């Protein structure tokens, strides 16, 4: 195939078409439509094949991006999918939900002047197309070692660990308290970003590779950690971070607080997904925002998922209140654009002070104070400061708090000789002899439970790294 060196000028970056707004704001369906074959060729041909690909360095799993784009350009989709899987256990998921603007595409040489190559959409296209054509990972050359590992948590970290283990002849058994695999991919992230059929297909693929799932089994309740430690050659912890970083807002009626005050983001999202799909998890937390004026507090991916969920539930108005501005939001800018298109209002530079209630304890509004950016904090981000005397109140029927999550040490690990630090983060280091090994040599841990809430792709990167540590350790033990 001839290569046009100036393709990136002649062919503009084209993102996949979005579903029309009327449908988008009513239905929980993925909003990006699939790329077509012609578009995939012209978009992948925009890649400059830089000698030192910054995109690859910036991608936490260091995907071989220019190489798989080149294969896709030649229509060699199955080979491209094979290459995608060499570095990433869930490439079709990352293609959909990575904040590419902050990762691979943000680092693309073309980003500033011509528009980055559509790396995420191409990753999704390659893997979805290969699966549709019947391609499946080939493990026929793998020799089974007979070793077994208990993987606790079927989120992206646990799945990535299981993927690398099975490809190295080690048999993972994945335990999860949920009825479906995926962790937050299935229960936290709404369908408009990642449709649930993607994870259902992944489950079939992992099972056909030999990964075993034991679902609706909660470690510490249905089975003890000690049983797992005795039964398996190693144990992997990919438990996630579920404790909300809460800002307890005073309310007019503290007695009625539990019924009337703010709603936490994750239970709201999980209950909505469980309600729609009739998953066996409890939907007691289900809240319908129909006809309500909703204010969501926070500026990350979780906040964007909440505002867009409330829109689809038929809220009268949805406002996102954030203490910095759009440029300084922690979430993906693409999701802010999508939220704005769907009718979400944004209030920048505001900090919540107090939930307002009526005599029955029902939420009637929120008092906020305006902020301005002050001196940078330890991470270099300018800290918002309240502007004295700038308090104001907005009407609201529902307040959703989306301030992020922190890890929590489970009680059932008390006797496991696994060290946690003062922030309840499990101590496991990627530069140890066996990466991600904890103070208990048989136990490995990663991601949200180790560093606090982060991204799917970092969970995958660390799950894979821990699996490599386990493989090395079991090999050395003979
Ligand atoms: P999880 O996905 O939380 O999985 C942990 C699993 O462990 C769960 O299935 C849980 O049931 C199981 N488990 C825990 N304890 C036990 C036990 N005792 N016994 C059995 N099972 C147990 N990241 C992005 O990159 N892009 C996004 O767009 C994005 N959006 C997000 C939206 C929301 C609402 C949230 C909350 C997070 C989002 N994230 C996003 C972050 C991302 O989802 C997480 O960083 C990632 O899922 C962490 O993976 P994990 O495997 O460590 O944990
Ligand atoms: Fe980009 Fe994420 Fe894919 Fe890496 S895994 S290439 S960061 S979309």
XYZ file of C-alpha atoms and ligand atoms in Angstrom:
539
model
C 0.000 0.000 0.000
C 1.398 3.430 -0.942
C 1.888 5.868 1.903
C 1.083 9.551 1.662
C 3.409 11.482 4.019
C 0.961 14.383 4.156
C -2.148 12.339 4.889
C -2.449 14.075 8.263
C -2.956 17.448 6.467
C -5.264 16.188 3.748
C -7.335 14.005 6.029
C -8.630 15.684 9.167
C -9.136 13.927 12.455
C -12.681 12.572 12.389
C -14.242 11.248 15.576
C -16.914 8.554 15.342
C -20.418 9.949 14.897
C -22.432 10.447 18.068
C -25.978 9.195 18.474
C -28.500 12.021 17.951
C -29.113 14.159 21.014
C -32.806 13.337 21.476
C -32.015 9.625 21.755
C -28.892 10.218 23.800
C -30.625 12.168 26.529
C -33.321 9.543 27.021
C -31.573 6.223 26.626
C -28.708 4.458 28.346
C -26.889 3.525 25.134
C -23.257 4.034 24.052
C -23.148 7.423 22.391
C -20.288 6.813 19.937
C -21.226 4.818 16.855
C -18.707 2.364 15.397
C -16.186 3.618 12.822
C -16.584 2.154 9.353
C -13.800 0.275 7.573
C -12.995 3.140 5.195
C -12.755 5.649 8.030
C -10.522 3.299 10.024
C -8.041 3.107 7.124
C -7.900 6.858 6.521
C -7.693 7.694 10.223
C -4.926 5.178 10.965
C -3.020 6.415 7.906
C -2.747 9.824 9.637
C -0.189 8.344 12.049
C 3.299 9.772 11.383
C 4.986 6.658 12.797
C 7.270 8.896 14.889
C 10.687 7.380 15.645
C 10.052 7.888 19.355
C 6.280 7.521 19.763
C 5.219 9.733 22.663
C 1.725 8.199 22.539
C 3.200 4.812 23.431
C 5.170 6.226 26.369
C 2.186 8.118 27.707
C -0.110 5.079 27.481
C 0.137 3.362 30.902
C 0.239 -0.117 29.305
C 2.648 1.083 26.579
C 0.549 -0.161 23.693
C 2.336 -0.654 20.360
C 0.175 2.083 18.874
C 1.973 2.970 15.582
C 2.401 -0.745 14.785
C -1.261 -1.672 15.266
C -2.367 1.437 13.385
C -0.161 0.327 10.495
C -1.703 -3.169 10.503
C -5.214 -1.682 10.630
C -4.385 0.594 7.712
C -3.514 -2.531 5.714
C -6.777 -4.192 6.779
C -4.852 -6.797 8.850
C -7.331 -6.499 11.689
C -6.764 -9.858 13.373
C -3.014 -9.272 13.549
C -3.679 -5.782 14.926
C -5.984 -7.290 17.588
C -3.317 -9.857 18.506
C -0.814 -7.009 18.976
C -3.319 -4.983 21.043
C -3.642 -7.953 23.413
C 0.115 -8.276 23.892
C 0.108 -5.202 26.126
C -3.526 -4.694 27.156
C -6.016 -7.155 28.663
C -9.126 -5.055 27.876
C -8.229 -2.971 24.795
C -11.844 -2.547 23.636
C -12.698 -1.111 27.070
C -9.756 1.316 27.091
C -10.605 2.404 23.551
C -14.005 3.448 24.914
C -13.282 4.951 28.334
C -9.631 5.998 28.698
C -9.286 9.777 28.989
C -7.308 9.761 25.741
C -7.042 13.558 25.728
C -4.848 13.275 28.834
C -2.987 10.117 27.736
C -2.080 8.733 24.292
C -3.872 11.325 22.139
C -2.709 14.203 24.333
C 0.871 13.082 23.575
C 0.350 12.559 19.818
C 2.698 14.757 17.754
C -0.256 15.940 15.662
C -2.336 16.941 18.677
C -1.617 20.668 18.855
C -1.753 21.707 15.215
C -3.633 19.080 13.229
C -5.684 17.050 15.710
C -4.373 13.838 17.302
C -4.789 10.481 15.603
C -8.031 8.898 16.885
C -6.092 6.273 18.849
C -8.854 5.289 21.291
C -11.507 4.853 18.608
C -9.090 2.805 16.513
C -8.289 0.511 19.456
C -12.014 -0.065 19.941
C -12.565 -0.580 16.189
C -9.725 -3.094 15.819
C -10.774 -5.286 18.745
C -14.557 -5.107 18.177
C -14.056 -5.921 14.479
C -11.693 -8.811 15.172
C -14.154 -10.292 17.677
C -17.014 -9.901 15.175
C -14.898 -11.751 12.616
C -14.454 -14.595 15.104
C -10.875 -13.876 16.173
C -10.076 -15.127 19.673
C -6.838 -15.157 21.737
C -4.809 -18.252 20.878
C -3.480 -20.091 23.928
C -2.792 -23.390 22.150
C 0.973 -23.139 22.806
C 0.587 -22.485 26.539
C 1.819 -25.264 28.843
C -0.202 -25.614 32.041
C 2.028 -25.465 35.135
C -0.670 -26.825 37.452
C -0.224 -23.770 39.735
C -3.321 -21.907 40.901
C -3.896 -18.331 42.050
C -6.916 -16.843 43.838
C -7.716 -13.469 42.303
C -10.000 -11.425 44.573
C -11.920 -8.857 42.545
C -13.168 -9.148 38.954
C -12.547 -5.474 38.204
C -10.025 -4.430 35.527
C -7.084 -5.092 37.868
C -8.197 -8.659 38.685
C -9.126 -9.423 35.075
C -5.765 -8.168 33.806
C -3.952 -10.274 36.390
C -5.986 -13.366 35.429
C -5.308 -12.733 31.722
C -1.514 -12.685 32.147
C -1.554 -15.670 34.530
C -3.537 -17.906 32.185
C -1.290 -16.954 29.261
C 1.639 -18.158 31.402
C 0.083 -21.502 32.236
C -1.064 -20.541 35.745
C -4.729 -21.158 36.590
C -6.539 -18.131 38.035
C -9.793 -18.475 39.961
C -11.440 -15.049 40.180
C -13.690 -14.353 43.189
C -16.147 -11.456 43.227
C -19.048 -10.538 45.475
C -20.961 -9.168 42.462
C -23.084 -11.246 40.119
C -21.213 -10.005 37.020
C -17.530 -9.507 36.221
C -16.098 -6.033 35.552
C -16.215 -4.274 38.943
C -16.795 -0.592 38.268
C -16.783 -1.252 34.506
C -20.084 -3.046 34.917
C -21.621 -1.408 37.970
C -20.123 2.092 38.226
C -19.587 3.310 34.673
C -22.903 3.962 32.928
C -23.910 2.299 29.709
C -23.642 5.513 27.663
C -19.844 5.189 28.053
C -19.493 1.400 28.063
C -22.321 -0.901 27.121
C -22.694 -3.950 29.348
C -22.555 -6.399 26.422
C -18.837 -5.548 26.069
C -18.108 -7.072 29.481
C -20.468 -10.017 28.865
C -18.475 -10.822 25.704
C -15.227 -10.482 27.657
C -16.478 -12.955 30.240
C -17.128 -15.528 27.509
C -13.644 -14.941 26.098
C -11.890 -15.237 29.464
C -13.852 -18.392 30.288
C -12.923 -19.916 26.934
C -9.274 -19.131 27.755
C -9.633 -21.131 30.987
C -10.193 -18.382 33.573
C -12.645 -19.536 36.270
C -15.052 -17.121 37.917
C -16.644 -17.629 41.320
C -19.227 -14.851 41.436
C -21.471 -13.796 44.314
C -18.775 -14.976 46.705
C -17.640 -12.327 49.152
C -14.230 -12.994 50.645
C -14.362 -12.439 54.396
C -18.014 -13.483 54.479
C -18.663 -16.495 52.238
C -15.074 -17.731 52.313
C -12.166 -16.730 54.556
C -8.899 -15.273 53.363
C -7.069 -18.058 55.253
C -8.904 -20.707 53.192
C -7.742 -19.034 49.988
C -4.193 -18.654 51.264
C -4.045 -22.369 52.085
C -5.742 -23.547 48.910
C -3.807 -21.496 46.326
C -0.146 -20.894 45.415
C -0.660 -17.115 45.589
C -3.438 -14.607 46.260
C -4.045 -11.382 44.334
C -6.000 -8.453 45.812
C -7.781 -6.166 43.338
C -10.508 -4.902 45.644
C -10.933 -1.354 44.367
C -11.651 1.751 46.472
C -15.236 2.270 47.572
C -15.086 4.591 50.593
C -16.376 7.996 49.432
C -14.266 11.049 50.163
C -17.095 12.857 51.833
C -17.502 16.479 52.687
C -20.147 16.410 55.334
C -22.330 19.361 54.579
C -24.345 20.843 57.398
C -28.076 20.712 56.916
C -30.989 22.711 58.398
C -32.407 19.583 59.929
C -29.711 17.249 61.121
C -32.313 14.812 62.550
C -33.674 14.288 59.080
C -30.191 14.098 57.566
C -30.251 10.431 56.623
C -33.437 10.698 54.613
C -33.091 14.192 53.286
C -29.484 15.091 52.699
C -27.107 14.496 49.862
C -26.896 11.283 47.862
C -23.510 9.562 47.365
C -22.477 9.188 43.719
C -21.464 5.539 43.555
C -24.550 3.993 45.222
C -26.636 6.235 42.934
C -24.871 4.965 39.782
C -24.680 1.310 40.882
C -28.363 1.226 41.803
C -29.308 2.798 38.472
C -27.345 0.192 36.487
C -28.689 -2.662 38.633
C -32.220 -1.303 38.199
C -31.936 -1.116 34.401
C -30.362 -4.549 34.006
C -32.214 -6.234 36.853
C -28.912 -7.476 38.262
C -29.338 -9.430 41.463
C -27.653 -6.678 43.532
C -29.988 -4.745 45.741
C -31.621 -1.746 44.125
C -32.802 -0.342 47.440
C -30.587 2.700 46.814
C -32.303 3.408 43.487
C -33.151 7.087 43.094
C -35.125 8.419 40.155
C -34.296 12.064 39.358
C -37.318 12.553 37.089
C -38.606 16.152 37.272
C -36.070 17.066 39.961
C -33.600 19.954 40.009
C -30.334 18.147 40.597
C -26.984 19.579 41.693
C -23.931 17.329 41.415
C -20.832 18.302 43.397
C -17.417 17.410 41.933
C -15.464 17.653 38.673
C -14.193 14.154 37.907
C -15.406 11.265 35.748
C -17.813 10.155 38.479
C -19.454 13.591 38.581
C -19.855 13.554 34.782
C -21.446 10.093 34.960
C -23.910 11.339 37.603
C -24.984 14.469 35.721
C -25.512 12.510 32.518
C -27.421 9.775 34.347
C -29.742 12.374 35.905
C -30.371 13.882 32.439
C -31.394 10.451 31.108
C -33.676 9.901 34.101
C -35.612 13.006 33.038
C -34.409 15.557 35.614
C -35.908 19.033 35.266
C -32.442 20.602 35.454
C -28.965 19.286 36.149
C -26.099 21.462 37.366
C -22.516 20.485 38.071
C -20.842 22.633 40.762
C -17.053 22.610 40.815
C -14.532 24.614 42.840
C -12.090 25.260 39.988
C -12.753 25.872 36.256
C -13.051 23.637 33.196
C -9.294 23.709 32.444
C -8.587 22.445 35.950
C -11.158 19.658 36.118
C -9.686 16.243 36.927
C -11.958 14.297 34.554
C -11.810 13.890 30.785
C -12.610 17.058 28.823
C -14.434 14.916 26.255
C -16.984 13.909 28.898
C -17.505 17.560 29.931
C -18.294 18.380 26.283
C -20.727 15.460 26.117
C -22.428 16.605 29.333
C -22.777 20.163 28.013
C -24.253 18.903 24.741
C -26.804 16.910 26.727
C -27.981 19.990 28.638
C -25.950 19.992 31.845
C -25.217 23.457 33.282
C -21.840 24.110 34.901
C -21.147 26.391 37.865
C -17.385 27.028 38.073
C -15.475 28.419 41.057
C -17.992 27.471 43.747
C -17.712 25.494 46.956
C -20.769 23.965 48.697
C -21.437 25.151 52.245
C -24.819 23.858 53.380
C -27.765 21.739 52.254
C -31.059 23.618 52.713
C -34.107 21.593 53.888
C -37.776 22.349 54.510
C -39.573 21.536 57.800
C -40.000 17.914 56.727
C -36.296 17.571 56.074
C -36.729 17.543 52.286
C -33.886 19.112 50.293
C -34.854 22.546 48.935
C -31.523 24.014 47.932
C -27.810 24.386 48.392
C -25.804 27.300 49.726
C -22.452 27.803 48.037
C -19.587 30.267 48.220
C -17.570 31.590 45.281
C -13.888 30.657 45.045
C -10.717 31.897 43.353
C -7.478 30.058 42.678
C -4.713 30.667 45.228
C -1.218 29.229 45.697
C -0.321 25.831 44.179
C -0.644 22.754 46.427
C 1.933 19.933 46.745
C 0.884 18.597 43.308
C 1.301 21.989 41.654
C -2.472 22.549 41.285
C -3.645 25.976 42.410
C -5.743 25.624 45.539
C -9.247 27.168 45.463
C -9.911 29.739 48.184
C -13.298 30.961 49.345
C -14.163 34.593 48.566
C -15.480 36.075 51.779
C -19.063 37.394 51.643
C -19.871 35.735 48.292
C -22.331 33.118 49.627
C -25.466 32.421 47.580
C -28.221 29.777 47.487
C -29.595 27.807 44.547
C -32.825 25.782 44.478
C -32.401 22.005 44.355
C -34.460 18.867 45.018
C -31.483 16.512 45.038
C -27.758 16.848 45.747
C -25.299 14.197 44.558
C -21.788 14.171 46.052
C -19.049 12.931 43.715
C -15.779 13.785 45.434
C -13.881 10.567 44.728
C -12.996 7.469 46.729
C -10.325 6.147 49.014
C -9.180 2.614 49.841
C -10.275 0.877 52.998
C -8.497 -1.932 54.822
C -10.836 -4.943 54.996
C -11.155 -6.527 58.451
C -10.587 -9.967 56.997
C -7.003 -9.017 56.155
C -6.187 -8.350 59.831
C -4.415 -11.653 60.349
C -2.972 -11.851 56.837
C 0.342 -10.054 57.631
C -0.307 -7.560 54.821
C 0.877 -4.048 55.768
C -1.265 -0.984 55.165
C 0.010 2.601 55.545
C -1.592 5.437 57.528
C -3.872 6.277 54.571
C -5.230 2.701 54.485
C -3.317 2.010 51.297
C -1.958 -1.485 50.967
C 1.845 -1.481 50.720
C 2.937 -3.148 47.463
C 5.693 -1.752 45.254
C 6.317 -2.156 41.542
C 10.120 -2.032 41.979
C 10.251 -4.994 44.394
C 11.971 -8.225 43.315
C 8.471 -9.519 42.537
C 6.431 -6.444 41.536
C 3.349 -5.647 43.651
C 4.233 -8.230 46.302
C 2.995 -7.235 49.770
C 4.642 -7.858 53.150
C 3.040 -11.326 52.962
C 5.119 -12.972 50.178
C 2.172 -15.025 48.961
C -0.045 -11.955 48.512
C 0.073 -9.377 45.699
C -2.039 -6.219 45.535
C -2.626 -3.357 43.108
C -4.206 -0.149 42.047
C -7.178 1.437 43.798
C -6.452 -0.495 46.999
C -2.757 0.483 46.774
C -2.706 4.040 45.409
C -6.314 5.130 45.817
C -8.863 5.579 43.035
C -7.310 6.005 39.593
C -8.004 4.899 36.015
C -9.031 1.668 34.319
C -5.857 1.558 32.263
C -3.653 1.986 35.351
C -5.594 -0.821 37.069
C -4.888 -3.000 34.017
C -1.209 -2.014 33.927
C -0.766 -2.879 37.599
C -2.805 -6.098 37.426
C -0.546 -7.250 34.596
C 2.574 -6.229 36.509
C 1.443 -8.135 39.621
C 0.778 -11.204 37.470
C 4.324 -10.999 36.113
C 5.545 -10.833 39.733
C 3.483 -13.917 40.612
C 4.746 -15.808 37.534
C 8.371 -15.018 38.434
C 7.880 -15.973 42.079
C 6.182 -19.290 41.253
C 8.873 -20.084 38.677
C 11.621 -19.399 41.221
C 9.844 -21.605 43.767
C 9.887 -24.423 41.186
P -12.955 -2.203 40.801
O -13.307 -1.909 39.401
O -13.623 -1.424 41.855
O -13.126 -3.741 41.071
C -12.948 -4.294 42.357
C -13.775 -5.556 42.462
O -13.452 -6.199 43.698
C -15.277 -5.294 42.510
O -15.933 -6.046 41.497
C -15.698 -5.734 43.903
O -16.997 -6.301 43.926
C -14.632 -6.769 44.217
N -14.456 -6.990 45.659
C -14.096 -6.084 46.597
N -14.045 -6.667 47.809
C -14.388 -7.971 47.634
C -14.519 -9.085 48.514
N -14.297 -8.985 49.817
N -14.881 -10.275 47.985
C -15.137 -10.423 46.651
N -15.015 -9.387 45.788
C -14.651 -8.180 46.262
N -11.621 5.266 34.910
C -11.323 5.521 33.614
O -10.214 5.223 33.169
N -12.262 6.080 32.772
C -13.500 6.402 33.183
O -14.311 6.911 32.398
C -13.842 6.132 34.533
N -15.080 6.405 34.980
C -15.393 6.107 36.265
C -16.686 6.360 36.691
C -17.050 6.057 37.989
C -18.433 6.323 38.426
C -16.089 5.524 38.901
C -16.450 5.238 40.307
C -14.792 5.275 38.476
C -14.434 5.552 37.153
N -13.161 5.290 36.690
C -12.849 5.551 35.382
C -12.151 4.650 37.559
C -12.082 3.134 37.338
O -13.381 2.595 37.215
C -11.313 2.456 38.475
O -10.050 3.081 38.618
C -11.092 0.962 38.178
O -12.326 0.306 37.984
C -10.319 0.310 39.323
O -10.183 -1.047 39.043
P -10.058 -2.129 40.207
O -10.028 -3.440 39.527
O -8.908 -1.747 41.096
O -11.360 -1.947 41.102
Fe -4.727 5.299 24.719
Fe -5.794 4.060 26.824
Fe -5.474 2.738 24.534
Fe -3.329 3.425 25.998
S -4.940 1.996 26.575
S -3.573 3.630 23.751
S -3.993 5.394 26.853
S -6.830 4.491 24.843
